[in-house]
Amino acid sequence: MIEGPNADSAEYWSSPSGLSWIENEAIMDQLLASVTDKVIERMDPPKGARVLDIGCGTGAHAIAVANRVAPTGSVLALDISKPLLRRANERAEAEGAPVEVLHADAQIAEFREPFDLATSRFGVMFFADPAAAFANIARALRPGGRMVFAAWGPMSVNPWWRLPLAVASARLGSPPPTPKNAPGPLGLSDMAYVKDQLRRAGLTQADVTEATVTLKHPGGSAAIAELSVRVGPAARVIGLFDGTEADRSAIGADLIEAYSAYEDNGDFAMPATLNIIDATVP
Ligand SMILES: C[S@@+](CC[C@H](N)C(=O)[O-])C[C@H]1O[C@@H](n2cnc3c(N)ncnc32)[C@H](O)[C@@H]1O
């Protein structure tokens, strides 16, 4: 059991909402493949590197990185949710990827060996204290080691967040506003805040840059609307206001229409804006 500053997060990520990542693993991984590609391109991990993946979830990013550094390198995939980590382990074993797993809170975990690199695809926005977590991850790296993380950019430039929230709120009402920079999917969306957290972590050689990717899926807007009423901001509004099945299908229908602006030859293709954190340990 995880105790300490992120105990609530551990509970959330092992609850049905967190576990919906397992049910929707295939579609999520397809949509987020371009995010992994962007992080790997930026990190350019050499063969033989020993890499730490933070908040690995069901493991797609850890496995992709492991395949880049194999056969001499490997990845330690860390997550605060035991069920998600179990799934990551199962997948890595099935695919023969050099990935070990660790159940821990990245903000306070103790590491026995120095890593060359730390990476993450959307696993670093949930810390109760981001500066403390970045400092702890920096301690896990050798001098000159690097961390390269992808976090979501602001809602205003991410229809992936803005549209389902707007569509579900139009039917059921708006959820209470999230306090600025609160831990959550958009918790590191403000670049100035992220830079300040990195500075407070003692990471003076740190960059935060915007990157754009395309979230793609061959299922078109209908498949993505179906996903959105189960995971993400629309699902959250439906849960918060005890939405009925009728609400769910009405929101799904409105989302198909809203997402149709992001169809390209029948495929779903939506631009997304990321904040890429790239910091080197002195
Ligand atoms: C949005 S999911 C991303 C999962 C995965 N990286 C992916 O892209 O498929 C966020 C992940 O971060 C993990 N997480 C949240 N807070 C954490 C913490 N303090 N320490 C370690 N993992 C954490 C969650 O359990 C969850 O698996």
Tab-separated table of C-alpha atoms and ligand atoms in Angstrom:
chain	number	residue	atom	x	y	z
A	1	MET	CA	0.000	0.000	0.000
A	2	ILE	CA	1.261	3.464	-0.901
A	3	GLU	CA	1.192	6.002	1.921
A	4	GLY	CA	2.524	9.547	2.065
A	5	PRO	CA	2.004	12.680	-0.028
A	6	ASN	CA	0.444	10.948	-3.059
A	7	ALA	CA	-1.708	8.354	-1.265
A	8	ASP	CA	-4.877	9.874	-2.835
A	9	SER	CA	-3.369	9.520	-6.281
A	10	ALA	CA	-2.479	5.878	-5.572
A	11	GLU	CA	-6.104	5.268	-4.616
A	12	TYR	CA	-7.453	7.056	-7.707
A	13	TRP	CA	-5.175	5.191	-10.119
A	14	SER	CA	-6.252	1.848	-8.653
A	15	SER	CA	-9.986	2.775	-8.704
A	16	PRO	CA	-12.338	2.001	-11.633
A	17	SER	CA	-11.493	5.404	-13.212
A	18	GLY	CA	-7.758	4.653	-13.176
A	19	LEU	CA	-8.288	1.077	-14.276
A	20	SER	CA	-10.274	2.223	-17.320
A	21	TRP	CA	-6.752	2.698	-18.800
A	22	ILE	CA	-6.485	-1.117	-18.921
A	23	GLU	CA	-9.884	-1.569	-20.597
A	24	ASN	CA	-9.060	1.103	-23.162
A	25	GLU	CA	-5.376	0.278	-23.503
A	26	ALA	CA	-5.376	-0.470	-27.232
A	27	ILE	CA	-7.167	2.698	-28.310
A	28	MET	CA	-5.249	4.922	-25.849
A	29	ASP	CA	-1.910	3.537	-26.995
A	30	GLN	CA	-2.782	4.113	-30.617
A	31	LEU	CA	-3.852	7.699	-29.895
A	32	LEU	CA	-0.777	8.465	-27.803
A	33	ALA	CA	1.815	6.754	-30.017
A	34	SER	CA	2.878	10.119	-31.462
A	35	VAL	CA	3.598	11.380	-27.929
A	36	THR	CA	5.987	8.477	-27.290
A	37	ASP	CA	7.583	9.119	-30.694
A	38	LYS	CA	8.107	12.789	-29.810
A	39	VAL	CA	9.692	11.984	-26.425
A	40	ILE	CA	11.976	9.324	-27.918
A	41	GLU	CA	12.990	11.676	-30.728
A	42	ARG	CA	13.894	14.382	-28.161
A	43	MET	CA	15.616	11.989	-25.740
A	44	ASP	CA	17.414	9.970	-28.435
A	45	PRO	CA	18.292	7.189	-25.964
A	46	PRO	CA	21.489	5.355	-26.894
A	47	LYS	CA	21.724	1.554	-26.975
A	48	GLY	CA	22.788	0.327	-23.551
A	49	ALA	CA	21.150	3.167	-21.590
A	50	ARG	CA	19.515	2.392	-18.259
A	51	VAL	CA	16.228	4.294	-18.203
A	52	LEU	CA	13.608	5.058	-15.549
A	53	ASP	CA	10.003	5.469	-16.809
A	54	ILE	CA	7.864	7.506	-14.400
A	55	GLY	CA	4.147	6.689	-14.107
A	56	CYS	CA	4.377	3.909	-16.677
A	57	GLY	CA	0.700	2.907	-16.527
A	58	THR	CA	0.114	-0.155	-18.692
A	59	GLY	CA	3.625	0.107	-20.117
A	60	ALA	CA	3.475	1.133	-23.793
A	61	HIS	CA	5.994	3.978	-23.420
A	62	ALA	CA	8.378	1.893	-21.254
A	63	ILE	CA	8.293	-0.945	-23.811
A	64	ALA	CA	8.949	1.421	-26.740
A	65	VAL	CA	11.941	2.958	-24.921
A	66	ALA	CA	13.216	-0.487	-23.854
A	67	ASN	CA	13.141	-1.637	-27.476
A	68	ARG	CA	15.338	1.360	-28.376
A	69	VAL	CA	18.003	0.709	-25.705
A	70	ALA	CA	17.955	-3.121	-25.977
A	71	PRO	CA	19.706	-5.504	-25.921
A	72	THR	CA	22.295	-4.029	-23.561
A	73	GLY	CA	20.078	-1.360	-22.007
A	74	SER	CA	16.817	-1.673	-20.093
A	75	VAL	CA	13.984	0.224	-18.419
A	76	LEU	CA	12.749	0.316	-14.837
A	77	ALA	CA	9.050	1.157	-15.145
A	78	LEU	CA	7.628	2.748	-12.015
A	79	ASP	CA	4.001	3.350	-11.104
A	80	ILE	CA	1.942	4.165	-8.026
A	81	SER	CA	-0.907	1.822	-9.139
A	82	LYS	CA	-0.317	-1.879	-8.610
A	83	PRO	CA	-2.951	-3.123	-11.104
A	84	LEU	CA	-1.626	-0.878	-13.893
A	85	LEU	CA	1.938	-1.953	-13.108
A	86	ARG	CA	0.924	-5.627	-13.167
A	87	ARG	CA	-0.457	-5.081	-16.658
A	88	ALA	CA	2.773	-3.321	-17.754
A	89	ASN	CA	4.806	-6.266	-16.487
A	90	GLU	CA	2.551	-8.768	-18.266
A	91	ARG	CA	2.884	-6.885	-21.573
A	92	ALA	CA	6.659	-6.459	-21.318
A	93	GLU	CA	7.057	-10.166	-20.616
A	94	ALA	CA	4.774	-11.122	-23.511
A	95	GLU	CA	6.729	-8.847	-25.859
A	96	GLY	CA	10.146	-9.894	-24.521
A	97	ALA	CA	11.096	-6.273	-23.787
A	98	PRO	CA	13.792	-5.600	-21.157
A	99	VAL	CA	11.514	-3.911	-18.612
A	100	GLU	CA	11.411	-4.425	-14.848
A	101	VAL	CA	8.697	-2.820	-12.738
A	102	LEU	CA	8.639	-1.004	-9.408
A	103	HIS	CA	5.565	-0.170	-7.350
A	104	ALA	CA	6.381	3.198	-5.773
A	105	ASP	CA	5.560	6.895	-5.539
A	106	ALA	CA	8.087	8.701	-7.755
A	107	GLN	CA	8.060	11.703	-5.414
A	108	ILE	CA	9.595	9.748	-2.537
A	109	ALA	CA	10.894	6.452	-3.985
A	110	GLU	CA	14.455	5.477	-3.098
A	111	PHE	CA	16.575	4.147	-5.940
A	112	ARG	CA	19.589	1.916	-5.545
A	113	GLU	CA	21.357	2.582	-8.839
A	114	PRO	CA	22.040	5.656	-10.928
A	115	PHE	CA	20.054	5.829	-14.164
A	116	ASP	CA	21.253	7.493	-17.380
A	117	LEU	CA	17.817	8.798	-18.315
A	118	ALA	CA	14.354	9.321	-16.857
A	119	THR	CA	11.345	9.549	-19.134
A	120	SER	CA	7.578	9.801	-18.957
A	121	ARG	CA	4.509	10.000	-21.140
A	122	PHE	CA	1.908	11.864	-19.088
A	123	GLY	CA	2.966	10.298	-15.756
A	124	VAL	CA	4.460	13.395	-14.066
A	125	MET	CA	1.499	15.814	-13.721
A	126	PHE	CA	-0.042	14.273	-10.626
A	127	PHE	CA	2.558	14.925	-7.916
A	128	ALA	CA	1.387	16.688	-4.746
A	129	ASP	CA	4.743	18.525	-4.818
A	130	PRO	CA	6.276	18.597	-8.334
A	131	ALA	CA	9.530	20.298	-7.194
A	132	ALA	CA	10.109	17.577	-4.578
A	133	ALA	CA	9.333	14.878	-7.159
A	134	PHE	CA	11.674	16.368	-9.794
A	135	ALA	CA	14.426	16.622	-7.152
A	136	ASN	CA	13.853	13.001	-6.149
A	137	ILE	CA	13.970	11.827	-9.785
A	138	ALA	CA	17.153	13.891	-10.292
A	139	ARG	CA	18.729	12.009	-7.360
A	140	ALA	CA	18.019	8.756	-9.226
A	141	LEU	CA	20.112	9.945	-12.211
A	142	ARG	CA	23.892	9.967	-12.592
A	143	PRO	CA	25.614	13.353	-12.931
A	144	GLY	CA	24.933	14.497	-16.500
A	145	GLY	CA	21.860	12.250	-16.672
A	146	ARG	CA	18.743	13.668	-18.340
A	147	MET	CA	15.009	13.629	-17.795
A	148	VAL	CA	12.697	14.035	-20.787
A	149	PHE	CA	8.993	14.128	-19.966
A	150	ALA	CA	5.812	14.869	-21.920
A	151	ALA	CA	3.008	16.716	-20.123
A	152	TRP	CA	-0.162	18.207	-21.625
A	153	GLY	CA	-0.029	21.857	-22.683
A	154	PRO	CA	-2.920	24.216	-21.807
A	155	MET	CA	-6.595	23.357	-22.355
A	156	SER	CA	-6.967	26.368	-24.713
A	157	VAL	CA	-4.658	24.693	-27.278
A	158	ASN	CA	-5.856	21.133	-26.681
A	159	PRO	CA	-9.230	20.260	-28.209
A	160	TRP	CA	-8.671	16.788	-26.710
A	161	TRP	CA	-9.493	18.374	-23.326
A	162	ARG	CA	-11.603	21.374	-24.342
A	163	LEU	CA	-14.180	19.694	-26.586
A	164	PRO	CA	-15.389	16.800	-24.399
A	165	LEU	CA	-15.556	19.128	-21.390
A	166	ALA	CA	-17.603	21.696	-23.337
A	167	VAL	CA	-19.949	19.109	-24.891
A	168	ALA	CA	-20.650	17.250	-21.620
A	169	SER	CA	-20.994	20.507	-19.629
A	170	ALA	CA	-23.479	21.879	-22.170
A	171	ARG	CA	-25.791	18.982	-21.341
A	172	LEU	CA	-25.169	18.376	-17.649
A	173	GLY	CA	-23.513	21.498	-16.186
A	174	SER	CA	-19.945	22.600	-15.553
A	175	PRO	CA	-17.799	20.890	-12.949
A	176	PRO	CA	-16.249	23.126	-10.258
A	177	PRO	CA	-13.156	24.845	-11.679
A	178	THR	CA	-9.845	23.115	-10.942
A	179	PRO	CA	-7.455	25.349	-8.954
A	180	LYS	CA	-4.585	26.653	-11.111
A	181	ASN	CA	-1.626	24.250	-11.275
A	182	ALA	CA	-3.404	21.659	-9.112
A	183	PRO	CA	-2.128	18.091	-9.630
A	184	GLY	CA	-4.045	16.463	-12.490
A	185	PRO	CA	-3.732	15.872	-16.244
A	186	LEU	CA	-3.241	19.624	-16.899
A	187	GLY	CA	-1.168	20.192	-13.738
A	188	LEU	CA	2.011	21.028	-15.682
A	189	SER	CA	0.354	22.926	-18.522
A	190	ASP	CA	1.605	26.358	-17.419
A	191	MET	CA	5.185	26.652	-18.654
A	192	ALA	CA	6.207	29.371	-16.187
A	193	TYR	CA	4.986	27.216	-13.294
A	194	VAL	CA	6.870	24.152	-14.593
A	195	LYS	CA	10.086	26.171	-15.000
A	196	ASP	CA	9.730	27.427	-11.441
A	197	GLN	CA	9.206	23.879	-10.114
A	198	LEU	CA	12.343	22.705	-11.966
A	199	ARG	CA	14.339	25.626	-10.546
A	200	ARG	CA	13.097	24.826	-7.037
A	201	ALA	CA	14.199	21.212	-7.636
A	202	GLY	CA	17.733	22.522	-8.229
A	203	LEU	CA	17.608	21.732	-11.963
A	204	THR	CA	19.322	24.780	-13.398
A	205	GLN	CA	19.961	23.204	-16.812
A	206	ALA	CA	16.307	22.751	-17.714
A	207	ASP	CA	14.169	23.576	-20.705
A	208	VAL	CA	10.416	23.463	-21.156
A	209	THR	CA	9.349	23.678	-24.776
A	210	GLU	CA	6.103	23.356	-26.655
A	211	ALA	CA	5.713	20.497	-29.124
A	212	THR	CA	2.808	19.563	-31.338
A	213	VAL	CA	1.776	16.049	-32.273
A	214	THR	CA	-1.276	14.485	-33.909
A	215	LEU	CA	-3.452	12.079	-31.954
A	216	LYS	CA	-4.475	9.503	-34.562
A	217	HIS	CA	-6.894	6.606	-34.710
A	218	PRO	CA	-8.275	4.701	-37.680
A	219	GLY	CA	-11.717	4.348	-36.027
A	220	GLY	CA	-12.732	7.941	-36.862
A	221	SER	CA	-14.796	10.241	-34.661
A	222	ALA	CA	-17.358	7.574	-33.643
A	223	ALA	CA	-14.698	5.397	-31.947
A	224	ILE	CA	-13.201	8.394	-30.166
A	225	ALA	CA	-16.594	9.700	-29.025
A	226	GLU	CA	-17.310	6.238	-27.586
A	227	LEU	CA	-13.978	6.389	-25.724
A	228	SER	CA	-14.631	9.923	-24.470
A	229	VAL	CA	-17.854	9.031	-22.687
A	230	ARG	CA	-15.862	6.416	-20.723
A	231	VAL	CA	-12.497	8.152	-20.054
A	232	GLY	CA	-11.446	11.787	-19.662
A	233	PRO	CA	-13.283	15.066	-19.066
A	234	ALA	CA	-16.702	14.111	-20.522
A	235	ALA	CA	-16.742	10.889	-18.489
A	236	ARG	CA	-15.834	12.913	-15.399
A	237	VAL	CA	-18.757	15.330	-15.944
A	238	ILE	CA	-21.129	12.380	-16.536
A	239	GLY	CA	-19.939	10.796	-13.261
A	240	LEU	CA	-20.087	14.047	-11.293
A	241	PHE	CA	-23.687	14.840	-12.331
A	242	ASP	CA	-24.924	11.227	-12.175
A	243	GLY	CA	-25.610	11.270	-15.916
A	244	THR	CA	-28.001	8.628	-17.214
A	245	GLU	CA	-27.486	6.298	-20.183
A	246	ALA	CA	-29.594	8.775	-22.209
A	247	ASP	CA	-27.171	11.579	-21.247
A	248	ARG	CA	-24.230	9.379	-22.156
A	249	SER	CA	-25.589	8.600	-25.611
A	250	ALA	CA	-26.643	12.223	-26.269
A	251	ILE	CA	-23.153	13.426	-25.285
A	252	GLY	CA	-21.647	10.671	-27.447
A	253	ALA	CA	-23.716	11.834	-30.451
A	254	ASP	CA	-22.716	15.493	-29.917
A	255	LEU	CA	-19.082	14.421	-29.646
A	256	ILE	CA	-19.221	12.529	-32.939
A	257	GLU	CA	-20.303	15.793	-34.541
A	258	ALA	CA	-17.671	17.890	-32.708
A	259	TYR	CA	-14.893	15.417	-33.552
A	260	SER	CA	-15.895	15.206	-37.225
A	261	ALA	CA	-13.850	18.403	-37.742
A	262	TYR	CA	-10.826	16.226	-36.935
A	263	GLU	CA	-11.404	13.494	-39.478
A	264	ASP	CA	-8.923	12.928	-42.252
A	265	ASN	CA	-10.023	10.345	-44.839
A	266	GLY	CA	-12.142	8.665	-42.167
A	267	ASP	CA	-9.320	8.561	-39.599
A	268	PHE	CA	-9.389	10.573	-36.382
A	269	ALA	CA	-6.467	13.052	-36.461
A	270	MET	CA	-6.438	15.777	-33.814
A	271	PRO	CA	-3.521	18.160	-33.170
A	272	ALA	CA	-2.292	18.252	-29.577
A	273	THR	CA	0.112	20.579	-27.786
A	274	LEU	CA	2.571	19.205	-25.255
A	275	ASN	CA	5.039	20.677	-22.811
A	276	ILE	CA	8.308	18.791	-23.151
A	277	ILE	CA	10.452	18.971	-20.034
A	278	ASP	CA	14.118	18.371	-20.748
A	279	ALA	CA	16.461	18.749	-17.764
A	280	THR	CA	20.051	17.662	-17.179
A	281	VAL	CA	21.350	16.801	-13.727
A	282	PRO	CA	24.430	18.880	-12.818
B	1	LIG	C1	-2.186	9.433	-17.522
B	1	LIG	S1	-1.511	7.935	-16.932
B	1	LIG	C2	-0.191	7.653	-18.092
B	1	LIG	C3	0.262	6.219	-18.116
B	1	LIG	C4	1.354	5.888	-19.135
B	1	LIG	N1	2.557	6.665	-18.928
B	1	LIG	C5	0.863	6.029	-20.542
B	1	LIG	O1	1.172	7.034	-21.198
B	1	LIG	O2	0.138	5.127	-21.008
B	1	LIG	C6	-0.640	8.492	-15.474
B	1	LIG	C7	0.110	7.418	-14.715
B	1	LIG	O3	0.900	8.026	-13.693
B	1	LIG	C8	0.855	7.217	-12.529
B	1	LIG	N2	1.194	8.059	-11.365
B	1	LIG	C9	0.481	9.097	-10.873
B	1	LIG	N3	1.102	9.618	-9.796
B	1	LIG	C10	2.254	8.901	-9.607
B	1	LIG	C11	3.313	8.964	-8.657
B	1	LIG	N4	3.331	9.860	-7.675
B	1	LIG	N5	4.320	8.057	-8.752
B	1	LIG	C12	4.305	7.121	-9.738
B	1	LIG	N6	3.316	7.005	-10.667
B	1	LIG	C13	2.305	7.898	-10.608
B	1	LIG	C14	-0.573	6.676	-12.532
B	1	LIG	O4	-0.750	5.542	-11.728
B	1	LIG	C15	-0.797	6.406	-14.025
B	1	LIG	O5	-0.403	5.115	-14.368
